[in-house]
Each structure stands twice: as structure tokens, then as C-alpha cells.
Amino acid sequence: MEEVREAGAYTFEDLRGQVAAQLQEQRQYARILEELRAKTHIEIRN
């Protein structure tokens, strides 16, 4: 644990690292899904 703070409002600077990490994770998931979609072939027969 780095530091303990009382509850309250946070500034963007306080959360910048967490926001950046979440955005990077979302981009990685989107990239993986796009690769899987490109490799997948679905044929529907009636």
C-alpha cells in the first residue's frame, strides 16, 4: 500500500493511472475479439 487517504472526491490526476490501464485493457480485448472474428467462419444452412 502506498498511502492511505480519507474518502472523498478524487481528481483526474489521482486516477490517471487507473484510467489509462483500463483503456489499455479495453483496447487489448477489442483487438483480441477482432482477431477472433477474422479467423471465425460461420455458415448458416436452412
Coordinates of C-alpha atoms in Angstrom, one line a residue:
M1 CA 0.0 0.0 0.0
E2 CA 1.4 3.4 -1.0
E3 CA -0.7 5.7 1.1
V4 CA -4.0 5.9 2.9
R5 CA -6.4 8.8 2.1
E6 CA -9.7 9.7 3.6
A7 CA -12.8 9.1 1.5
G8 CA -13.8 11.9 -0.8
A9 CA -13.7 13.2 -4.3
Y10 CA -10.7 12.3 -6.4
T11 CA -9.1 14.5 -9.1
F12 CA -8.3 13.2 -12.6
E13 CA -4.6 13.3 -11.7
D14 CA -5.4 10.9 -8.8
L15 CA -7.0 8.4 -11.1
R16 CA -5.0 9.0 -14.3
G17 CA -3.0 5.7 -14.0
Q18 CA -6.1 3.6 -13.3
V19 CA -8.0 5.2 -16.3
A20 CA -5.0 4.6 -18.6
A21 CA -4.7 1.0 -17.5
Q22 CA -8.4 0.3 -18.1
L23 CA -8.3 1.9 -21.5
Q24 CA -5.3 -0.2 -22.5
E25 CA -7.1 -3.3 -21.3
Q26 CA -10.2 -2.4 -23.3
R27 CA -8.1 -1.9 -26.4
Q28 CA -6.5 -5.3 -25.9
Y29 CA -9.8 -7.0 -25.6
A30 CA -11.1 -5.3 -28.7
R31 CA -8.0 -6.3 -30.6
I32 CA -8.4 -9.9 -29.5
L33 CA -12.1 -10.0 -30.4
E34 CA -11.3 -8.6 -33.8
E35 CA -8.7 -11.2 -34.4
L36 CA -11.1 -14.0 -33.4
R37 CA -13.8 -12.6 -35.6
A38 CA -11.4 -12.5 -38.5
K39 CA -10.5 -16.2 -38.0
T40 CA -14.0 -17.4 -37.5
H41 CA -16.3 -18.7 -40.3
I42 CA -19.9 -19.4 -39.6
E43 CA -22.1 -21.0 -42.2
I44 CA -25.9 -21.0 -41.8
R45 CA -27.8 -23.7 -43.6
N46 CA -31.5 -23.9 -43.9

